PDB file of C-alpha atoms in Angstrom:
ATOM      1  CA  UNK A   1       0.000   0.000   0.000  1.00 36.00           C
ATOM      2  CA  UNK A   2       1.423   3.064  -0.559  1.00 38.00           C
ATOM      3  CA  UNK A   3       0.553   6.521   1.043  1.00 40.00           C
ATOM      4  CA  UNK A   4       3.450   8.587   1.428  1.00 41.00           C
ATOM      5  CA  UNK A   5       6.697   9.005  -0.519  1.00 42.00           C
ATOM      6  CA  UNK A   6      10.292   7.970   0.721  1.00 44.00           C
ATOM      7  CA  UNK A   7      13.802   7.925  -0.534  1.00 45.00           C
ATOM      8  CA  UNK A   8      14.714   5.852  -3.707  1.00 43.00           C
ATOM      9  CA  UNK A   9      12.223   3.296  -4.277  1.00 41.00           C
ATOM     10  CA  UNK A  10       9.636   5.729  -2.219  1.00 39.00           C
ATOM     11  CA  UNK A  11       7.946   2.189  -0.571  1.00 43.00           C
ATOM     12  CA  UNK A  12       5.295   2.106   1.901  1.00 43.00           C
ATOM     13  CA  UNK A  13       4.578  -1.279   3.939  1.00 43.00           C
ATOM     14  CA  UNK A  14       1.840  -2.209   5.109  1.00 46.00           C
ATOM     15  CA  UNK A  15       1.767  -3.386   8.672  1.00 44.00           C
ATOM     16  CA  UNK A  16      -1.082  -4.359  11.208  1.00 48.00           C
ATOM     17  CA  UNK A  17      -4.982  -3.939  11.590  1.00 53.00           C
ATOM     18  CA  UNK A  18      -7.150  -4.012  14.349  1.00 65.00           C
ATOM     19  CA  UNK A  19     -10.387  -5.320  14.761  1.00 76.00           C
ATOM     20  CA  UNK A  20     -13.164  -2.325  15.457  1.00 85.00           C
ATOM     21  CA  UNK A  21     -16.692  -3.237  17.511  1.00 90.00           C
ATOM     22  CA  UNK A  22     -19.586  -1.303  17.278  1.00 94.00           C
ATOM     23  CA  UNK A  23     -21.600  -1.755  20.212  1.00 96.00           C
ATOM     24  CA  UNK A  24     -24.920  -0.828  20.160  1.00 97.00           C
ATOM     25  CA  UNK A  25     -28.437  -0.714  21.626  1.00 98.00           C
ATOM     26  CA  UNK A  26     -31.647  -1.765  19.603  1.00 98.00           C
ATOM     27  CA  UNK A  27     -35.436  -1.403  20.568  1.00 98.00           C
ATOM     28  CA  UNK A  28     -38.776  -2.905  18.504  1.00 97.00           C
ATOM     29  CA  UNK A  29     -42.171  -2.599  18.377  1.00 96.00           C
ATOM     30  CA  UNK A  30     -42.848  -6.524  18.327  1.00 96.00           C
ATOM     31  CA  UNK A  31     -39.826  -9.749  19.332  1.00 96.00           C
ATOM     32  CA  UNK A  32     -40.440 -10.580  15.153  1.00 96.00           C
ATOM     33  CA  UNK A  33     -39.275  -7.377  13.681  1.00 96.00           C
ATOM     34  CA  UNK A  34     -36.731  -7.454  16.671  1.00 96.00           C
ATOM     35  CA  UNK A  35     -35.237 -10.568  15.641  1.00 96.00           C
ATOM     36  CA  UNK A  36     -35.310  -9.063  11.889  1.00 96.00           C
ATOM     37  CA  UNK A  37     -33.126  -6.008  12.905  1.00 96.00           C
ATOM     38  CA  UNK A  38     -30.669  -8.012  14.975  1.00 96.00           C
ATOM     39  CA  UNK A  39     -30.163 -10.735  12.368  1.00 95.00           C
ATOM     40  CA  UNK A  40     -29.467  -8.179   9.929  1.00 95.00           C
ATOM     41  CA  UNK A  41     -27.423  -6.536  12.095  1.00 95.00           C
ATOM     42  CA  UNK A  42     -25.442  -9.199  12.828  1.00 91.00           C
ATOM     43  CA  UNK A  43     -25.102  -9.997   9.128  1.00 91.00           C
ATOM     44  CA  UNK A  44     -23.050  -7.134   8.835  1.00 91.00           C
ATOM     45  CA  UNK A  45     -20.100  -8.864  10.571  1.00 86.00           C
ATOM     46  CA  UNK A  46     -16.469  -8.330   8.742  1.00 83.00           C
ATOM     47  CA  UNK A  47     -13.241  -9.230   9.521  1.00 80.00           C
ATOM     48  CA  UNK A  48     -12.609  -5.287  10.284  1.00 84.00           C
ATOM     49  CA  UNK A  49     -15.546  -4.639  12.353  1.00 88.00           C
ATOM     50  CA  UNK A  50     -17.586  -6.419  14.798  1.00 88.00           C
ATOM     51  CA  UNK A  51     -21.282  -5.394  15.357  1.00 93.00           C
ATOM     52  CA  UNK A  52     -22.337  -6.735  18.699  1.00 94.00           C
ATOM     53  CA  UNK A  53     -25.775  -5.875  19.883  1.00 96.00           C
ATOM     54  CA  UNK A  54     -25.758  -5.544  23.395  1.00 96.00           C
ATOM     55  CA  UNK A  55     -29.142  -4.951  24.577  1.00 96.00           C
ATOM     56  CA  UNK A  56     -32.222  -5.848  22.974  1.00 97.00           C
ATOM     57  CA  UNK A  57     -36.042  -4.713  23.996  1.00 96.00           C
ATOM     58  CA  UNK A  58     -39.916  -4.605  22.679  1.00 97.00           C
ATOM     59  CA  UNK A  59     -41.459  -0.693  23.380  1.00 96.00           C
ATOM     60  CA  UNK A  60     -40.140   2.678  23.823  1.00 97.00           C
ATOM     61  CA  UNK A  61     -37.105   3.969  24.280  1.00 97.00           C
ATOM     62  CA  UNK A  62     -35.947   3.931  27.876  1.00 97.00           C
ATOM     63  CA  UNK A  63     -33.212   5.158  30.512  1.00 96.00           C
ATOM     64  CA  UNK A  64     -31.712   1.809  31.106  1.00 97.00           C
ATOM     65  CA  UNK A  65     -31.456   1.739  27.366  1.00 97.00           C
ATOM     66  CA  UNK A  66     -29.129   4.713  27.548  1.00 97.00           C
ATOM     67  CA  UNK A  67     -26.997   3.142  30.437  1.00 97.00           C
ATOM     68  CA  UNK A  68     -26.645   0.415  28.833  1.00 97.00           C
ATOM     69  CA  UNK A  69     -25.783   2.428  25.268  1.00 97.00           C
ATOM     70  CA  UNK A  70     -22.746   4.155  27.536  1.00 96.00           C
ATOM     71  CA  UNK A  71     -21.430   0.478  27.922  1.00 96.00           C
ATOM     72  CA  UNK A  72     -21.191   0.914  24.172  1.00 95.00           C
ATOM     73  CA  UNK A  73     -20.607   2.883  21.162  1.00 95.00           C
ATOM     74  CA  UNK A  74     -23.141   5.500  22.604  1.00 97.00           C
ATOM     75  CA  UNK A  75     -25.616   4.234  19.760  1.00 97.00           C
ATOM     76  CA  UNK A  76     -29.625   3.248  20.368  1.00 98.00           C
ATOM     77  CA  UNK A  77     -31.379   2.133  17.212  1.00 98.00           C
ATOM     78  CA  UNK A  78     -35.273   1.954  17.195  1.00 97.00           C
ATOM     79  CA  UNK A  79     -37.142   0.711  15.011  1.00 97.00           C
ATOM     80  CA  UNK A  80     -41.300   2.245  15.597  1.00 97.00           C
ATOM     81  CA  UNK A  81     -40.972   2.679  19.030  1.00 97.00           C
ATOM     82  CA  UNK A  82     -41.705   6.144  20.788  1.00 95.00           C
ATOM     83  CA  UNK A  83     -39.056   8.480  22.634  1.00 96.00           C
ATOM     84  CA  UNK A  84     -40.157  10.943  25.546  1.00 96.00           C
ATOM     85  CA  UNK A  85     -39.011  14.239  25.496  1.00 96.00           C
ATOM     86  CA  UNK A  86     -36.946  13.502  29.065  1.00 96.00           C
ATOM     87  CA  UNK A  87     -35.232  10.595  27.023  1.00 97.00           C
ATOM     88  CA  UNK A  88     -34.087  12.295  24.323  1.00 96.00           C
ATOM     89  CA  UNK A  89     -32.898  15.182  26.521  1.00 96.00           C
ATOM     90  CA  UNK A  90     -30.520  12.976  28.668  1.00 96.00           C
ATOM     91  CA  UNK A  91     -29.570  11.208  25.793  1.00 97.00           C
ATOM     92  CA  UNK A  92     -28.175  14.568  24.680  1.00 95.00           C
ATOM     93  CA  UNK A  93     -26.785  15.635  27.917  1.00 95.00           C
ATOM     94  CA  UNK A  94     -25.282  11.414  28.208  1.00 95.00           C
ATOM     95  CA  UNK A  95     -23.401  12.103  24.243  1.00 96.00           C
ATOM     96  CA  UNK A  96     -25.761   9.372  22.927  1.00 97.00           C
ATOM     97  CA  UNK A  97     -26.989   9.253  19.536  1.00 98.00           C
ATOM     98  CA  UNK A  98     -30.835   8.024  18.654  1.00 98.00           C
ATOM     99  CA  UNK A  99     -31.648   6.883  15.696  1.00 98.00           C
ATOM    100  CA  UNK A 100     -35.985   6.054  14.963  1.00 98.00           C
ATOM    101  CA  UNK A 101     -36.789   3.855  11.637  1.00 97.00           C
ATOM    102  CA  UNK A 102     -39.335   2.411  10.463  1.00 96.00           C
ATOM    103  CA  UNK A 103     -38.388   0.559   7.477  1.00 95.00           C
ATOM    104  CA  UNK A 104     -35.611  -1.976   8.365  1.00 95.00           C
ATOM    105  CA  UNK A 105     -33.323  -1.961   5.318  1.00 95.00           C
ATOM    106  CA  UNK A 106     -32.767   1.761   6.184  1.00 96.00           C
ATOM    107  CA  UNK A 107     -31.154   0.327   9.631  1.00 96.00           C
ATOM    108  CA  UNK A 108     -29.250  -2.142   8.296  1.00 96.00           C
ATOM    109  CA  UNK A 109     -27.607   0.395   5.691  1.00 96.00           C
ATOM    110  CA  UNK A 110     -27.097   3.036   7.853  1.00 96.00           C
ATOM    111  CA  UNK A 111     -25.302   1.144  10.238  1.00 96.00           C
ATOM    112  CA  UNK A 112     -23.152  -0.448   7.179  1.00 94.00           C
ATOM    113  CA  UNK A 113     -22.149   2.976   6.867  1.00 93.00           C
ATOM    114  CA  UNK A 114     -21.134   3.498  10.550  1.00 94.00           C
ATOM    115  CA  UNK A 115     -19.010   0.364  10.063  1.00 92.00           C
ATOM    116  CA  UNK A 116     -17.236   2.138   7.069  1.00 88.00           C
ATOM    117  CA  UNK A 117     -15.594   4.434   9.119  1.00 87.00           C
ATOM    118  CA  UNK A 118     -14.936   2.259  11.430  1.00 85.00           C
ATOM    119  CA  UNK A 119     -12.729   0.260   9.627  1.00 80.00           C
ATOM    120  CA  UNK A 120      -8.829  -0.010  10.698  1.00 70.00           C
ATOM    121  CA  UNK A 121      -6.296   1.925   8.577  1.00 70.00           C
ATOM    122  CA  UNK A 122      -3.187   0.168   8.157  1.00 73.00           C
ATOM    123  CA  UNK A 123      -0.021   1.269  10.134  1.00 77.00           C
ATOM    124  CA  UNK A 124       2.285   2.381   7.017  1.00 83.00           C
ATOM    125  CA  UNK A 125       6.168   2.214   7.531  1.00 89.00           C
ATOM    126  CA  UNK A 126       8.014   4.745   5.612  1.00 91.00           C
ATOM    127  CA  UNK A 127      11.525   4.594   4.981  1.00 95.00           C
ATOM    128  CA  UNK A 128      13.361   8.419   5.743  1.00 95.00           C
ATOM    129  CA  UNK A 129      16.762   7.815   5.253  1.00 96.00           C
ATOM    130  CA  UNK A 130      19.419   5.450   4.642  1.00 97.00           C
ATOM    131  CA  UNK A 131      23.433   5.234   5.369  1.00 97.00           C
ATOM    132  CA  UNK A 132      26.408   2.792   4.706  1.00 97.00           C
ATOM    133  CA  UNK A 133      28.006   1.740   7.602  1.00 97.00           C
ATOM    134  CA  UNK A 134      32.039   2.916   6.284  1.00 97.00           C
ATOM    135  CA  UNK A 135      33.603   3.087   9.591  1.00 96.00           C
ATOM    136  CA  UNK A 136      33.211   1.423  13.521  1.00 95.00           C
ATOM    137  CA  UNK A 137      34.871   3.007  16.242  1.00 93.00           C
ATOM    138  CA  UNK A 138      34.651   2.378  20.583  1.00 90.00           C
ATOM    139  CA  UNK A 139      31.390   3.224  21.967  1.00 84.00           C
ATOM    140  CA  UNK A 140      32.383   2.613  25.701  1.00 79.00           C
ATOM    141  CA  UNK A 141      30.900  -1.179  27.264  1.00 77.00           C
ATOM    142  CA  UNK A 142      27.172  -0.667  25.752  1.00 76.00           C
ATOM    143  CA  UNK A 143      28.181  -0.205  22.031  1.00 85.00           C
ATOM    144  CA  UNK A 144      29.871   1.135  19.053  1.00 93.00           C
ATOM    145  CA  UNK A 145      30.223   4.189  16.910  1.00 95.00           C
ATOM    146  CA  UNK A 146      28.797   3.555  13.194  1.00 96.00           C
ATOM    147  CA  UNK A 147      30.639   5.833  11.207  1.00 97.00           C
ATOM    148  CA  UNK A 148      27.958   6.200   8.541  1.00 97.00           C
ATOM    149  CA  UNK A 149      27.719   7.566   4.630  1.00 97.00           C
ATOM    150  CA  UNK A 150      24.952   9.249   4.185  1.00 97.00           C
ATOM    151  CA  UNK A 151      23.013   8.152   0.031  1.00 97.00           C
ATOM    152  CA  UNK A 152      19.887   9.176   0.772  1.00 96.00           C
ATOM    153  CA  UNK A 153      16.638  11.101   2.641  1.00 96.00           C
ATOM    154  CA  UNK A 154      18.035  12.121   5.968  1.00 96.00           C
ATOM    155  CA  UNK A 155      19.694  10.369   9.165  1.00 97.00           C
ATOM    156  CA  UNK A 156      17.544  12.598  12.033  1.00 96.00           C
ATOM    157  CA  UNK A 157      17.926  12.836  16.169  1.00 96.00           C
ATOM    158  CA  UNK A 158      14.540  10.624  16.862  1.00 94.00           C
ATOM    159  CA  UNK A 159      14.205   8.430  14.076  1.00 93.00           C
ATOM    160  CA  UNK A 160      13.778   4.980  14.574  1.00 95.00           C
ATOM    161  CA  UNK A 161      16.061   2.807  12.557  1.00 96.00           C
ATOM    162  CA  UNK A 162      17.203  -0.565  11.673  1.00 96.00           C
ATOM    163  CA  UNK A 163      20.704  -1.709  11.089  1.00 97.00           C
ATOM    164  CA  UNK A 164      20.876  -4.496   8.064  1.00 96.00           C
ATOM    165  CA  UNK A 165      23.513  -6.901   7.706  1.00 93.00           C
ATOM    166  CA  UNK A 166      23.565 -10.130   6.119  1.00 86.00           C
ATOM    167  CA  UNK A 167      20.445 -11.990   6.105  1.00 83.00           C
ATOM    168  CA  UNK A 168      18.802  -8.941   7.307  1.00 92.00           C
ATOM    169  CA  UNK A 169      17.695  -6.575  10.193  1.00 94.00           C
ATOM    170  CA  UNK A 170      19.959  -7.528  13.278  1.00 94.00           C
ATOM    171  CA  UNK A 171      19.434  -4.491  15.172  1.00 94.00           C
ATOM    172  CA  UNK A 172      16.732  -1.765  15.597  1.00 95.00           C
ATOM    173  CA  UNK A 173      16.629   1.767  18.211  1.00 94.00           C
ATOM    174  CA  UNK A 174      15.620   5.242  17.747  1.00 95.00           C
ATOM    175  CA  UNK A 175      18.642   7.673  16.787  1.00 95.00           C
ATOM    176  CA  UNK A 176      19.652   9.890  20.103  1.00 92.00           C
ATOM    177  CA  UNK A 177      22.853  11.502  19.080  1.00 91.00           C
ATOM    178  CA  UNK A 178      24.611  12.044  15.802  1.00 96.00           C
ATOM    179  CA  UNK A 179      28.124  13.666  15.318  1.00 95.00           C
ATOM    180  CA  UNK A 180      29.620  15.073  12.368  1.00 96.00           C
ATOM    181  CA  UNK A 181      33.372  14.962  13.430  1.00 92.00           C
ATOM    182  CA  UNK A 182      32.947  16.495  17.098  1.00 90.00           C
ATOM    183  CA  UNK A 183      29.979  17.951  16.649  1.00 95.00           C
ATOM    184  CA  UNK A 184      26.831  17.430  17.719  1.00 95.00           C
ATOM    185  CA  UNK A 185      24.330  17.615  14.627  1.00 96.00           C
ATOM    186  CA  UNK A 186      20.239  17.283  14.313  1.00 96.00           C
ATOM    187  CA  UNK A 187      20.573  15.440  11.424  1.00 96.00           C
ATOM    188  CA  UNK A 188      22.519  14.241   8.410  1.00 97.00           C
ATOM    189  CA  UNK A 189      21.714  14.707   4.689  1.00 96.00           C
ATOM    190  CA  UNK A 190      23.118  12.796   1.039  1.00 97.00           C
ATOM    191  CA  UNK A 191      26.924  13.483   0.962  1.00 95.00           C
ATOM    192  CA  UNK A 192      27.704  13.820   4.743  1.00 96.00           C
ATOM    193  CA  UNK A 193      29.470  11.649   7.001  1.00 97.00           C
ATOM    194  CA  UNK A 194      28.300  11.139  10.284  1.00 97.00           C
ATOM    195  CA  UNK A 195      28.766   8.827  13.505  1.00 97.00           C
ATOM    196  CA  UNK A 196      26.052   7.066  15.494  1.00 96.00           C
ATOM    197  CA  UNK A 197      26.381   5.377  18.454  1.00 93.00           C
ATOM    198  CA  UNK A 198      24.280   2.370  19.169  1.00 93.00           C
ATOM    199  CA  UNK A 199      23.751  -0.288  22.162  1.00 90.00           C
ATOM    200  CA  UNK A 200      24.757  -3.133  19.611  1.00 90.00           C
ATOM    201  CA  UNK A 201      28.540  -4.726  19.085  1.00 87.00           C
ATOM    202  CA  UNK A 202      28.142  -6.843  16.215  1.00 89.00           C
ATOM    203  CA  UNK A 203      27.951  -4.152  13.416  1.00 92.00           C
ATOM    204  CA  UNK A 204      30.270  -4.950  10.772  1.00 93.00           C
ATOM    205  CA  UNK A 205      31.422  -2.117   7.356  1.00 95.00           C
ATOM    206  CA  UNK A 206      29.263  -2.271   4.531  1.00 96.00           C
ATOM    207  CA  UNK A 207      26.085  -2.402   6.840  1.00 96.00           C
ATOM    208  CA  UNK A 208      23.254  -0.884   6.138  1.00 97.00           C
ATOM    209  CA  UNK A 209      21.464   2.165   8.325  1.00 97.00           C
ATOM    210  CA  UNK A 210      17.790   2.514   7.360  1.00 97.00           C
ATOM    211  CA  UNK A 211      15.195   4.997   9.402  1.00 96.00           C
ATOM    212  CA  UNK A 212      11.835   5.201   9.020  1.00 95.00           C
ATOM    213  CA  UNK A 213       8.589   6.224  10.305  1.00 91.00           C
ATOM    214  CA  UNK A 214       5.301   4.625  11.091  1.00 87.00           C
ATOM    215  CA  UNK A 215       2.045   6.727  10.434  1.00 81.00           C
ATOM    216  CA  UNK A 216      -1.768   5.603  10.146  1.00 72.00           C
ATOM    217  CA  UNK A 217      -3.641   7.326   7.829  1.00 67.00           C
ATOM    218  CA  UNK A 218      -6.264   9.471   8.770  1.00 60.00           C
ATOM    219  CA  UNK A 219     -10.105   9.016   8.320  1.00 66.00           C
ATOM    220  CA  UNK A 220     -13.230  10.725   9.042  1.00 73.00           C
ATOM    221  CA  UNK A 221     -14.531   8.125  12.544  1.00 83.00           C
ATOM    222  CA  UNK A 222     -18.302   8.082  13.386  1.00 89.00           C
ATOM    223  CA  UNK A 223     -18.968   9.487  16.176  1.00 91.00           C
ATOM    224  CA  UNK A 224     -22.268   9.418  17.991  1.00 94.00           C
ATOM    225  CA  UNK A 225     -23.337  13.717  18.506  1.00 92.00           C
ATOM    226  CA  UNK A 226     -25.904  13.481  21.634  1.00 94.00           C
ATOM    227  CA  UNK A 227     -28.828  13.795  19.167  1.00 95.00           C
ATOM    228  CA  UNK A 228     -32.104  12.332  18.034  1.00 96.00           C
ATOM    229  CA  UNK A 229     -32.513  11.648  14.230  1.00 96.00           C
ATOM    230  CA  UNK A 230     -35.673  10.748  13.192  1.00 96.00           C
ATOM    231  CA  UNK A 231     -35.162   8.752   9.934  1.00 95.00           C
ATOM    232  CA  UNK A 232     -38.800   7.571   9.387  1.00 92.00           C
ATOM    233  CA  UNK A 233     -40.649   8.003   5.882  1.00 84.00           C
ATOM    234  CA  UNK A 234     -41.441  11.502   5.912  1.00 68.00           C
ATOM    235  CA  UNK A 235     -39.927  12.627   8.693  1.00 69.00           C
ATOM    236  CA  UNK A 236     -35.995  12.871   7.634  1.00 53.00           C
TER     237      UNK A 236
END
């Protein structure tokens, strides 16, 4: 996958995803359409996001419905059932969102597109920077000094990196201090030589020093608003 642009071969990786839940609260007029909404409801199950109905009730809207709605997502779904003015207002004041139907398909894709949002973005690792290892000198007992060629992107105080030898990555740390000669530098560009000290005593020359960052993409999250929307025919 590829978000954001790097040095050379400008890759992106795709790491890890996490499973989302959406927790939520439903109410009926009868136990049939009840079992309709929850079955399609539960339909809606995806490797990415869970939809777990946790309370389940015939009539109207209620306060334990709301307590129980805080356990959640903050979400009560009904489907022709009434709502008292008192209800609705604490739902406000609780940050709970109500949502009144009366034609079940419009649940089930409405809360398909809650779940949309909901879905995971993939950590990305971008790589920042990389060096040639040209040079070791003493680091004291806990390491070395990697005196390093800079070829590309930038070697920067904070990074993380990853030192790669042959097979592959034997070390990785985040960058504290860098040193061009005897001075203490921020960072390191293409054409600069630079040391860097790391806890690690096995680094050999021609080694490779490769930083990189980890972002998640942004998206736009559902988010319940404290409010009632009335979504029945006519009424929307």
């Amino acid at each position: 996958m590829r978000a954001k642009k790097g040095p050379r071969d400008e890759e992106t990786i795709p790491l890890k995803k996490e499973t989302a839940i959406l927790a939520l609260v439903v109410k009926a007029d009868t136990a049939g359409t009840m079992e309709a909404v929850v079955s399609g409801l539960e339909a809606l199950q995806t490797g990415d996001v869970s939809v777990e109905v946790i309370q389940t009730g015939t009539g109207d809207i209620s306060k334990s419905d709301l307590l129980m709605a805080e356990t959640g997502n903050r979400l009560v779904v009904g489907f022709n059932v009434g709502l008292l003015p008192r209800i609705a207002e604490e739902a406000s004041e609780r940050g709970i969102e109500i949502r009144l139907y009366d034609v079940i398909y419009k649940i089930i894709d409405d809360v398909k597109e809650i779940t949309q949002t909901m879905i995971p973005s993939e950590e990305e690792e971008m790589i920042t920077g990389r060096a040639r290892v040209i040079a070791l000198f003493p680091g004291g007992r806990k390491g070395i000094i990697l005196g390093c060629d800079v070829q590309e992107g930038t070697l920067a105080i904070g990074k993380k990196f990853r030192l790669i030898s042959e097979p592959g990555t034997v070390y990785e740390g985040t960058i504290d201090s860098l040193h061009i000669e005897t001075k203490a530098v921020k960072e390191a560009t293409p054409g600069q030589q630079v040391g860097l000290k790391i806890a690690f005593r096995r680094a050999k020359k021609g080694d490779l020093v490769e930083c990189f960052e980890i972002s998640r993409p942004s998206r736009h999250l559902w988010r319940p608003q404290g409010r009632v929307l009335d979504l029945r025919a006519g009424r929307s």
